[in-house]
Amino acid sequence: MPPLLEISDLRAGYGQIEVLKGISLEVQPGEIVALIGANGAGKTSTLMSISGCLRPRSGSIRLAGQEIHARAPHEIVRLGICHSPEGRKIFPRLTVLENLQMGAFARSDKAGIQQDLDHAFEMFPILKQRTTQAGGTLSGGEQQMLAVARAMMGRPKLLLLDEPSLGLAPLIVLKIFEVVKKLNDEGISILLVEQAARMALKLAHRGYVMETGEITMHGPAANLLADARVQAAYLGG
Amino acid sequence: MTPALLLAQTADIDAWQAFWQYALIGLTNGALIALVALGYTMVYGIIELINFAHGDVFMLGAFLALTLIGAMGLEQAGAVQLWLGIGLLFVVVPLFCAVLNVTIDRAVYKPLRNAPKLAPLVSAIGVSFVLMNVGLLWHGAADKHFPDLVSRQNLLGENAAIEFSYKDLLVIGMTVPIMIALTGFVKGTRLGKAMRATAQDPVAATLMGINADRVIAVTFAIGGALAGAASVIYGLYINTVGYQMGFTNGLYAFTAAVLGGIGNIPGAVLGGLVIGLARSFGSAYVGERWTSALVFVILIAILIFRPNGLLGARTREKV
């Protein structure tokens, strides 16, 4: 069986600047894979390439063996990849409910959408109290919960999460990581981009370390946690 | 009661009558401006482009209506035929303007989607001139009479104090339902929500599986259709059309969109009504030639206190 996601020798960039210098990475069905690294290492660009928002210059991206890197972003969503982007990108003047409905835009199975909506409210009860409130009026933590819930609404095979912990209080980060774990238990594979490397590696099965556009290390998350170089560079010694 | 006092009282009543009459004229004209303003504001909301060609799409709509009226011989038609003909105008002209607007976007703006913002803006001005010249070739340089198909008969009675004719009824009776339908579409439908989502965050909208190109095309189509409907109403109400009408009316409509808060749909309607009233009261109480200056003084005064327009940016966004 081919990996769920397989990136081979991917190069991409903006104008003259190459931000991904031939990276290879895979996610097996049922895995949580953490992608860690410093600011500007190319983590977000990797996710944007998978979603089709950043066009690769060479290399390939395959979903369950099928090439997807030439497809438009709105088609990639329909193939089962949902993306909770960097900076959350909540629709500020849509209500919480409308934000969630947008997450299910690519779907037409009404009953299934309603079921997933109930499920999202079960995972994040605070959102249920806020359904009619504009997304832009939520707190940072609530917006992050909404961003994750919105991505869930697409019923993904592969969920891309970009820095879900950024700027949030530790308790809320725990809550969000708990939900990520639950989603994975339900069978969703997850590619998690994080600067909070320790937490991400504790949650993940495997991890990749990225530095200035290249993958410099990868392996089982426990090994990376124990690695002296990773500890020195990303885990605060 | 002395005769002098009686006289003063009647004068007073006349003054109020006149005031309400000007208010009605202002609201009617404002509703028309609002219909055109909606096209500016919706397109701006989605792709942040001031589509300067929008006013000229409106002008070509009026020209098509004029040609169709001639071809159908509506001026000599009986009542039933006349209303069927006018009904047909309200289908064909908006359709034409919608197709024209979408075609302009595909041919000119779409290739420049990722170019710096000035490139499509300058192209829009270019398209505006091209369309104006098409108008010039079509109906010539002189203003043309647009057949007076709708009766001026006062609905409130021959001797009523305020005049509210079939023409006024046509404007209100068309613009209000159109605006309600548009609001319903944007608020309530899947595509309408996708439109708002794209306007608020195009990248996030794409990540939801929304096809941005399709949303943009629908936006241009709706904007064009509104301009088309407005152009038929304008012709039937004002009865004079010319190749420069797109420029002047477009300018007022664009101003209305900015005044209300560009990108904001209720804002465009409110802006249109404010400008309509300002023009009407301005020409009545200040003088016709000061009207334009007055409108822009109001615009500047409002923008000083509310830089985002009357209804712009109501929600503060957290980062």
XYZ file of C-alpha atoms in Angstrom:
556
model
C 0.000 0.000 0.000
C 1.437 3.406 -0.932
C 1.844 6.048 1.780
C -1.160 8.348 2.250
C 1.048 11.337 1.455
C 4.347 11.069 -0.343
C 6.448 14.117 -1.158
C 9.522 13.444 -3.289
C 12.328 15.895 -3.931
C 9.993 18.885 -3.844
C 11.332 22.284 -4.834
C 9.271 25.450 -4.611
C 9.715 29.137 -3.985
C 8.583 32.712 -4.431
C 10.208 34.649 -7.276
C 13.996 34.370 -7.072
C 13.912 32.767 -3.647
C 13.780 29.014 -3.321
C 12.189 28.071 0.003
C 11.895 24.301 -0.460
C 15.170 22.809 -1.678
C 14.231 19.257 -2.563
C 12.373 17.874 0.418
C 11.024 14.344 0.763
C 8.503 13.337 3.383
C 5.740 10.824 3.872
C 2.699 10.241 6.041
C 1.391 6.703 6.456
C -2.337 6.079 6.941
C -3.237 6.598 10.602
C -0.053 8.475 11.498
C 0.563 11.768 13.232
C 3.695 13.243 11.715
C 5.306 16.328 13.246
C 7.276 18.750 11.111
C 9.423 20.905 13.364
C 11.961 23.626 12.728
C 12.750 27.276 13.255
C 10.893 30.236 11.823
C 11.438 30.493 8.070
C 12.614 26.914 7.656
C 9.896 26.260 5.056
C 7.319 24.401 7.135
C 4.363 26.550 6.094
C 5.512 26.503 2.468
C 5.508 22.718 2.612
C 1.864 22.702 3.725
C 0.919 25.364 1.154
C 2.483 23.201 -1.584
C 0.478 20.179 -0.476
C -2.718 22.256 -0.614
C -1.876 23.549 -4.087
C -1.467 27.186 -3.050
C 2.261 27.149 -3.811
C 3.198 25.563 -7.140
C 6.138 23.142 -7.038
C 9.018 23.844 -9.443
C 9.987 20.214 -9.490
C 9.417 17.015 -7.590
C 6.102 15.407 -6.836
C 3.335 15.194 -4.254
C 1.207 12.059 -4.208
C -1.940 11.297 -2.254
C -2.440 7.542 -1.939
C -0.286 7.077 -5.007
C -2.082 9.682 -7.121
C -0.164 12.779 -8.241
C -1.840 15.928 -6.947
C 0.757 18.697 -7.351
C -0.685 20.005 -10.619
C -4.212 20.298 -9.244
C -6.018 23.458 -8.181
C -6.412 24.003 -4.426
C -10.197 23.611 -4.531
C -9.789 20.181 -6.177
C -7.240 19.023 -3.615
C -9.752 19.665 -0.816
C -12.163 17.314 -2.589
C -9.506 14.599 -2.638
C -9.480 14.603 1.153
C -6.825 17.056 2.333
C -8.022 19.782 4.699
C -5.786 22.528 5.967
C -5.963 24.643 9.104
C -3.632 27.422 7.999
C -0.997 29.521 9.705
C -2.562 32.464 11.519
C -5.891 30.595 11.659
C -7.478 32.650 8.861
C -10.969 32.624 10.311
C -13.520 34.478 8.165
C -13.883 37.489 10.457
C -17.352 38.660 9.418
C -18.932 35.243 8.983
C -20.550 33.742 12.056
C -19.012 30.735 13.785
C -21.674 28.527 12.201
C -21.025 29.979 8.740
C -17.283 29.450 9.199
C -17.977 25.793 9.936
C -20.338 25.526 6.967
C -17.556 26.870 4.752
C -15.363 24.047 6.032
C -17.880 21.648 4.503
C -18.185 23.642 1.268
C -16.812 20.838 -0.884
C -19.370 18.354 0.434
C -23.017 17.813 -0.420
C -24.031 15.055 2.024
C -26.352 17.048 4.272
C -26.798 14.370 6.920
C -23.057 13.785 7.168
C -22.365 17.509 7.470
C -24.871 17.835 10.310
C -23.276 14.833 12.036
C -19.811 16.377 11.752
C -21.152 19.695 13.011
C -22.497 17.998 16.140
C -19.174 16.213 16.481
C -17.255 19.508 16.241
C -19.447 21.061 18.942
C -18.870 17.999 21.094
C -15.102 18.454 20.807
C -15.226 22.227 21.313
C -18.361 22.992 23.370
C -17.418 26.690 23.571
C -18.073 27.004 19.824
C -21.641 25.873 20.311
C -22.251 28.844 22.602
C -20.821 31.165 19.960
C -22.614 29.949 16.813
C -24.141 33.312 15.889
C -21.107 35.403 16.829
C -18.817 36.800 14.110
C -15.571 34.823 13.817
C -13.474 37.966 14.217
C -14.885 38.628 17.685
C -13.655 35.328 19.172
C -10.589 35.134 21.415
C -7.364 33.758 19.966
C -7.902 30.347 21.528
C -11.494 30.149 20.322
C -10.377 31.149 16.828
C -7.827 28.332 16.830
C -10.482 25.858 17.941
C -12.714 27.159 15.160
C -9.894 26.777 12.637
C -9.350 23.137 13.616
C -13.095 22.440 13.722
C -13.534 24.094 10.329
C -10.863 21.858 8.803
C -12.564 18.810 10.377
C -15.795 19.775 8.632
C -14.269 18.724 5.322
C -14.053 15.160 6.686
C -10.402 14.841 5.647
C -8.263 11.763 5.150
C -5.265 13.962 5.839
C -5.413 16.984 8.104
C -2.729 19.666 7.817
C -2.315 21.729 10.977
C -0.078 24.786 10.871
C 1.113 26.010 14.292
C -2.087 25.362 16.246
C -0.314 26.380 19.475
C 0.913 29.774 18.298
C 0.261 32.546 20.793
C -2.102 30.509 22.980
C -2.184 29.879 26.719
C -0.752 26.462 27.724
C -4.138 25.137 28.890
C -5.741 25.882 25.539
C -2.815 24.316 23.692
C -3.319 21.151 25.753
C -7.009 21.152 24.883
C -6.275 21.491 21.170
C -3.605 18.781 21.215
C -6.077 16.520 23.002
C -8.540 17.002 20.161
C -5.806 16.329 17.606
C -5.118 13.040 19.373
C -8.828 12.168 19.340
C -9.138 12.933 15.636
C -6.195 10.679 14.971
C -7.812 7.925 17.043
C -10.836 8.282 14.760
C -8.612 7.455 11.817
C -7.583 10.846 10.432
C -3.907 11.093 9.479
C -2.270 14.318 10.573
C 0.679 16.372 9.431
C 1.422 18.793 12.249
C 3.680 21.804 11.801
C 4.858 23.157 15.135
C 7.457 25.344 16.766
C 6.464 23.874 20.118
C 8.666 20.914 19.225
C 8.530 18.992 22.498
C 4.732 18.854 22.602
C 4.488 18.016 18.931
C 7.003 15.172 19.167
C 5.302 13.761 22.259
C 2.036 13.597 20.321
C 3.433 12.385 17.000
C 4.445 8.937 15.829
C 7.238 10.227 13.641
C 8.902 13.549 13.072
C 10.880 15.521 10.511
C 13.265 18.361 11.303
C 13.466 21.132 8.762
C 16.238 23.723 8.372
C 16.358 26.435 5.679
C 14.337 24.501 3.151
C 15.766 21.062 3.719
C 14.880 18.048 5.851
C 17.901 17.473 8.062
C 16.648 14.654 10.271
C 13.727 12.303 10.532
C 12.671 9.266 12.443
C 10.376 7.988 15.186
C 9.281 10.859 17.410
C 10.746 9.219 20.532
C 14.178 9.015 18.898
C 14.075 12.679 17.904
C 13.043 13.644 21.438
C 16.093 11.797 22.753
C 18.501 13.108 20.109
C 21.112 15.468 21.496
C 21.129 17.732 18.426
C 17.330 18.094 18.432
C 17.395 18.755 22.158
C 20.032 21.444 21.767
C 18.375 23.183 18.850
C 14.630 22.824 19.464
C 13.916 21.521 22.933
C 15.856 24.102 24.916
C 18.753 21.770 25.833
C -56.664 85.875 11.351
C -54.994 88.591 9.372
C -54.485 87.939 5.683
C -50.731 88.365 6.112
C -50.515 85.550 8.667
C -52.637 83.273 6.528
C -50.295 83.923 3.657
C -47.278 83.068 5.764
C -48.892 79.793 6.793
C -49.626 78.681 3.238
C -46.076 79.573 2.276
C -44.927 77.402 5.152
C -47.008 74.477 3.982
C -45.713 74.938 0.448
C -42.167 74.893 1.735
C -42.763 71.564 3.494
C -44.488 70.152 0.435
C -41.505 71.131 -1.639
C -39.165 69.594 0.929
C -40.916 66.217 0.792
C -41.021 66.377 -2.973
C -37.245 66.921 -3.090
C -36.765 64.126 -0.599
C -38.764 61.767 -2.822
C -36.781 62.784 -5.906
C -33.580 62.310 -3.933
C -34.537 58.833 -2.741
C -35.597 57.732 -6.216
C -32.363 58.945 -7.791
C -30.418 57.531 -4.875
C -31.933 54.076 -5.365
C -30.738 54.181 -8.982
C -27.235 55.238 -7.973
C -27.240 52.452 -5.376
C -27.955 49.781 -8.001
C -24.868 50.828 -9.937
C -22.836 51.278 -6.734
C -23.519 47.648 -5.791
C -21.542 46.494 -8.833
C -18.520 48.562 -7.799
C -18.624 47.474 -4.208
C -19.133 43.748 -4.850
C -16.255 43.521 -7.315
C -14.028 45.537 -4.997
C -14.976 43.272 -2.115
C -13.785 40.192 -3.997
C -10.698 41.299 -5.931
C -9.947 44.789 -4.569
C -10.315 46.331 -7.985
C -12.164 49.552 -8.724
C -13.783 48.453 -11.963
C -13.872 51.812 -13.734
C -15.508 50.167 -16.733
C -18.597 49.396 -14.666
C -20.292 52.715 -15.463
C -19.753 52.107 -19.173
C -21.325 48.661 -18.953
C -24.313 50.532 -17.502
C -24.209 52.948 -20.462
C -24.108 50.138 -23.043
C -27.055 48.524 -21.266
C -29.084 51.697 -21.772
C -28.013 51.787 -25.425
C -29.122 48.193 -25.964
C -32.457 49.038 -24.359
C -32.825 52.009 -26.708
C -32.064 49.863 -29.758
C -34.462 47.130 -28.611
C -37.268 49.624 -28.028
C -36.849 50.810 -31.616
C -36.677 47.254 -32.980
C -39.792 46.146 -31.101
C -41.662 49.330 -31.993
C -42.660 49.785 -28.362
C -43.512 53.454 -28.833
C -46.486 52.505 -30.999
C -47.417 49.379 -29.067
C -50.631 48.766 -27.145
C -50.665 48.472 -23.345
C -50.207 44.696 -23.135
C -47.464 44.646 -25.739
C -45.787 47.604 -24.069
C -45.559 45.934 -20.665
C -44.420 42.649 -22.195
C -41.766 44.602 -24.088
C -40.594 46.404 -20.964
C -40.533 43.070 -19.147
C -38.360 41.669 -21.923
C -35.969 44.629 -21.573
C -35.520 43.755 -17.912
C -34.470 40.233 -18.920
C -32.341 40.839 -22.011
C -30.416 43.951 -20.927
C -29.250 42.611 -17.518
C -28.259 39.358 -19.239
C -26.265 41.291 -21.841
C -24.509 43.403 -19.189
C -23.745 40.320 -17.084
C -22.141 38.527 -20.023
C -20.249 41.676 -21.020
C -18.935 42.198 -17.471
C -17.801 38.569 -17.120
C -16.132 38.733 -20.544
C -14.222 41.893 -19.572
C -12.997 40.170 -16.419
C -11.906 37.032 -18.283
C -10.169 38.916 -21.079
C -8.573 41.819 -19.226
C -8.503 41.497 -15.431
C -7.989 37.762 -14.990
C -4.555 37.661 -16.681
C -3.517 40.461 -14.294
C -4.848 38.821 -11.118
C -1.402 38.414 -9.561
C 0.071 41.588 -11.023
C 0.569 44.707 -8.864
C -2.765 46.396 -8.079
C -2.143 49.373 -10.380
C -2.020 47.192 -13.508
C -5.660 46.048 -13.455
C -6.726 49.515 -12.292
C -5.160 51.218 -15.305
C -6.563 48.471 -17.539
C -10.028 49.185 -16.120
C -9.677 52.823 -17.137
C -8.626 51.606 -20.578
C -11.645 49.327 -20.875
C -13.834 52.253 -19.825
C -12.568 54.307 -22.794
C -12.989 51.395 -25.192
C -16.604 50.877 -24.120
C -17.277 54.612 -24.338
C -16.077 54.542 -27.937
C -18.291 51.556 -28.669
C -21.168 53.662 -27.338
C -20.085 56.578 -29.498
C -20.133 54.387 -32.611
C -23.449 52.837 -31.646
C -25.649 55.862 -30.932
C -23.437 58.823 -31.818
C -22.074 61.763 -29.868
C -25.294 63.654 -29.179
C -27.553 62.757 -26.279
C -30.548 60.740 -27.387
C -34.140 60.802 -26.278
C -35.108 57.578 -24.549
C -38.812 56.958 -25.319
C -41.132 58.077 -22.570
C -42.887 54.710 -22.194
C -43.987 55.039 -18.579
C -46.718 57.486 -17.688
C -45.990 60.592 -15.657
C -49.531 60.521 -14.275
C -49.572 61.231 -10.551
C -50.656 58.183 -8.600
C -51.665 60.333 -5.636
C -54.265 62.166 -7.725
C -54.274 65.055 -10.191
C -54.110 67.808 -7.588
C -52.146 66.072 -4.853
C -49.476 68.094 -3.103
C -46.702 65.642 -3.828
C -46.064 64.041 -7.175
C -45.519 60.290 -7.155
C -45.910 59.007 -10.690
C -45.795 55.603 -12.371
C -42.164 56.425 -13.092
C -41.325 56.799 -9.420
C -43.234 53.607 -8.741
C -41.170 51.830 -11.401
C -37.892 52.895 -9.779
C -38.926 51.963 -6.243
C -40.803 48.850 -7.367
C -37.745 47.515 -9.193
C -34.845 48.610 -6.980
C -36.227 47.584 -3.597
C -37.019 43.945 -4.546
C -33.682 43.639 -6.370
C -31.807 44.781 -3.273
C -33.789 42.463 -1.018
C -33.147 39.532 -3.361
C -29.428 40.355 -3.482
C -29.210 40.521 0.305
C -31.018 37.185 0.574
C -28.647 35.630 -1.936
C -25.480 36.885 -0.246
C -26.659 36.069 3.288
C -28.510 32.851 2.773
C -27.209 30.814 -0.142
C -24.165 28.567 -0.306
C -22.701 30.553 -3.183
C -23.452 33.853 -1.453
C -21.628 32.714 1.663
C -18.710 31.522 -0.479
C -18.672 34.998 -1.982
C -18.417 36.675 1.414
C -15.794 34.165 2.517
C -13.706 34.873 -0.582
C -14.020 38.610 0.004
C -12.865 38.280 3.612
C -9.974 35.864 3.078
C -9.323 34.544 -0.421
C -6.594 32.088 0.629
C -8.691 30.554 3.400
C -11.652 30.361 1.006
C -9.532 28.406 -1.461
C -8.490 26.037 1.328
C -12.194 25.360 1.988
C -12.540 24.082 -1.581
C -14.107 27.259 -2.950
C -13.221 27.874 -6.586
C -12.181 31.526 -6.488
C -12.412 31.964 -10.286
C -16.005 30.841 -10.236
C -16.898 33.148 -7.357
C -15.257 36.058 -9.164
C -17.177 35.280 -12.375
C -20.473 35.134 -10.468
C -19.657 38.466 -8.826
C -19.027 40.151 -12.169
C -22.206 38.583 -13.545
C -24.342 39.886 -10.681
C -22.711 43.330 -10.797
C -23.313 43.494 -14.554
C -26.922 42.356 -14.237
C -27.599 45.038 -11.610
C -26.053 47.687 -13.866
C -28.207 46.391 -16.725
C -31.405 46.601 -14.699
C -30.366 50.061 -13.493
C -29.748 51.209 -17.064
C -33.270 50.264 -18.189
C -34.789 51.988 -15.148
C -32.584 55.025 -15.773
C -33.668 55.278 -19.415
C -37.359 54.965 -18.571
C -37.058 57.453 -15.696
C -34.640 60.111 -16.981
C -35.452 59.714 -20.708
C -32.084 60.962 -21.932
C -29.133 58.713 -22.657
C -25.694 59.427 -24.075
C -22.299 57.815 -24.363
C -20.943 59.804 -21.410
C -23.704 58.776 -19.013
C -21.569 55.879 -17.800
C -18.809 58.211 -16.718
C -20.936 60.693 -14.769
C -23.268 58.160 -13.193
C -20.387 55.780 -12.590
C -18.562 58.497 -10.697
C -21.544 59.133 -8.425
C -22.063 55.399 -7.928
C -18.408 54.832 -7.128
C -18.574 57.713 -4.665
C -21.651 56.135 -3.090
C -19.757 52.857 -2.697
C -16.849 54.616 -0.973
C -19.177 56.684 1.177
C -20.998 53.577 2.415
C -17.769 51.643 2.944
C -16.323 50.010 -0.150
C -16.919 46.269 -0.207
C -19.999 46.612 1.987
C -23.351 45.850 0.303
C -25.773 47.693 2.637
C -23.193 50.488 2.642
C -23.510 50.945 -1.118
C -27.288 51.282 -0.799
C -26.978 53.786 2.039
C -24.276 55.708 0.164
C -26.481 55.849 -2.925
C -29.418 57.227 -0.949
C -27.243 59.838 0.801
C -25.852 61.036 -2.525
C -29.285 61.047 -4.161
C -30.660 63.191 -1.330
C -27.616 65.474 -1.348
C -27.986 66.070 -5.074
C -31.706 66.700 -4.841
C -31.562 69.049 -1.856
C -28.382 70.613 -3.206
C -29.922 71.593 -6.511
C -33.115 72.774 -4.796
C -31.663 74.838 -1.967
C -28.077 75.616 -2.961
C -28.108 75.689 -6.724
C -27.746 73.225 -9.545
C -24.165 74.081 -10.386
C -22.996 73.465 -6.823
C -24.462 69.981 -6.638
C -21.333 68.029 -7.543
C -19.151 70.100 -5.248
C -21.652 69.599 -2.450
C -21.702 65.830 -2.918
C -17.937 65.640 -2.648
C -17.794 68.000 0.323
C -20.168 65.612 2.090
C -18.024 62.664 1.028
C -14.860 64.256 2.383
C -16.547 65.367 5.599
C -17.853 61.854 6.267
C -14.562 60.194 5.387
C -12.673 62.457 7.805
C -14.758 61.114 10.676
C -15.296 57.600 9.323
C -12.350 56.761 7.065
C -13.804 53.337 6.255
C -17.126 54.796 5.137
C -20.475 54.829 6.896
C -20.769 51.067 7.332
C -17.202 49.989 6.589
C -15.331 47.585 8.885
C -17.913 47.145 11.600
C -16.177 44.177 13.186
C -12.779 44.711 14.699
C -10.600 41.849 13.672
C -8.311 40.159 16.125
C -4.962 38.947 14.912
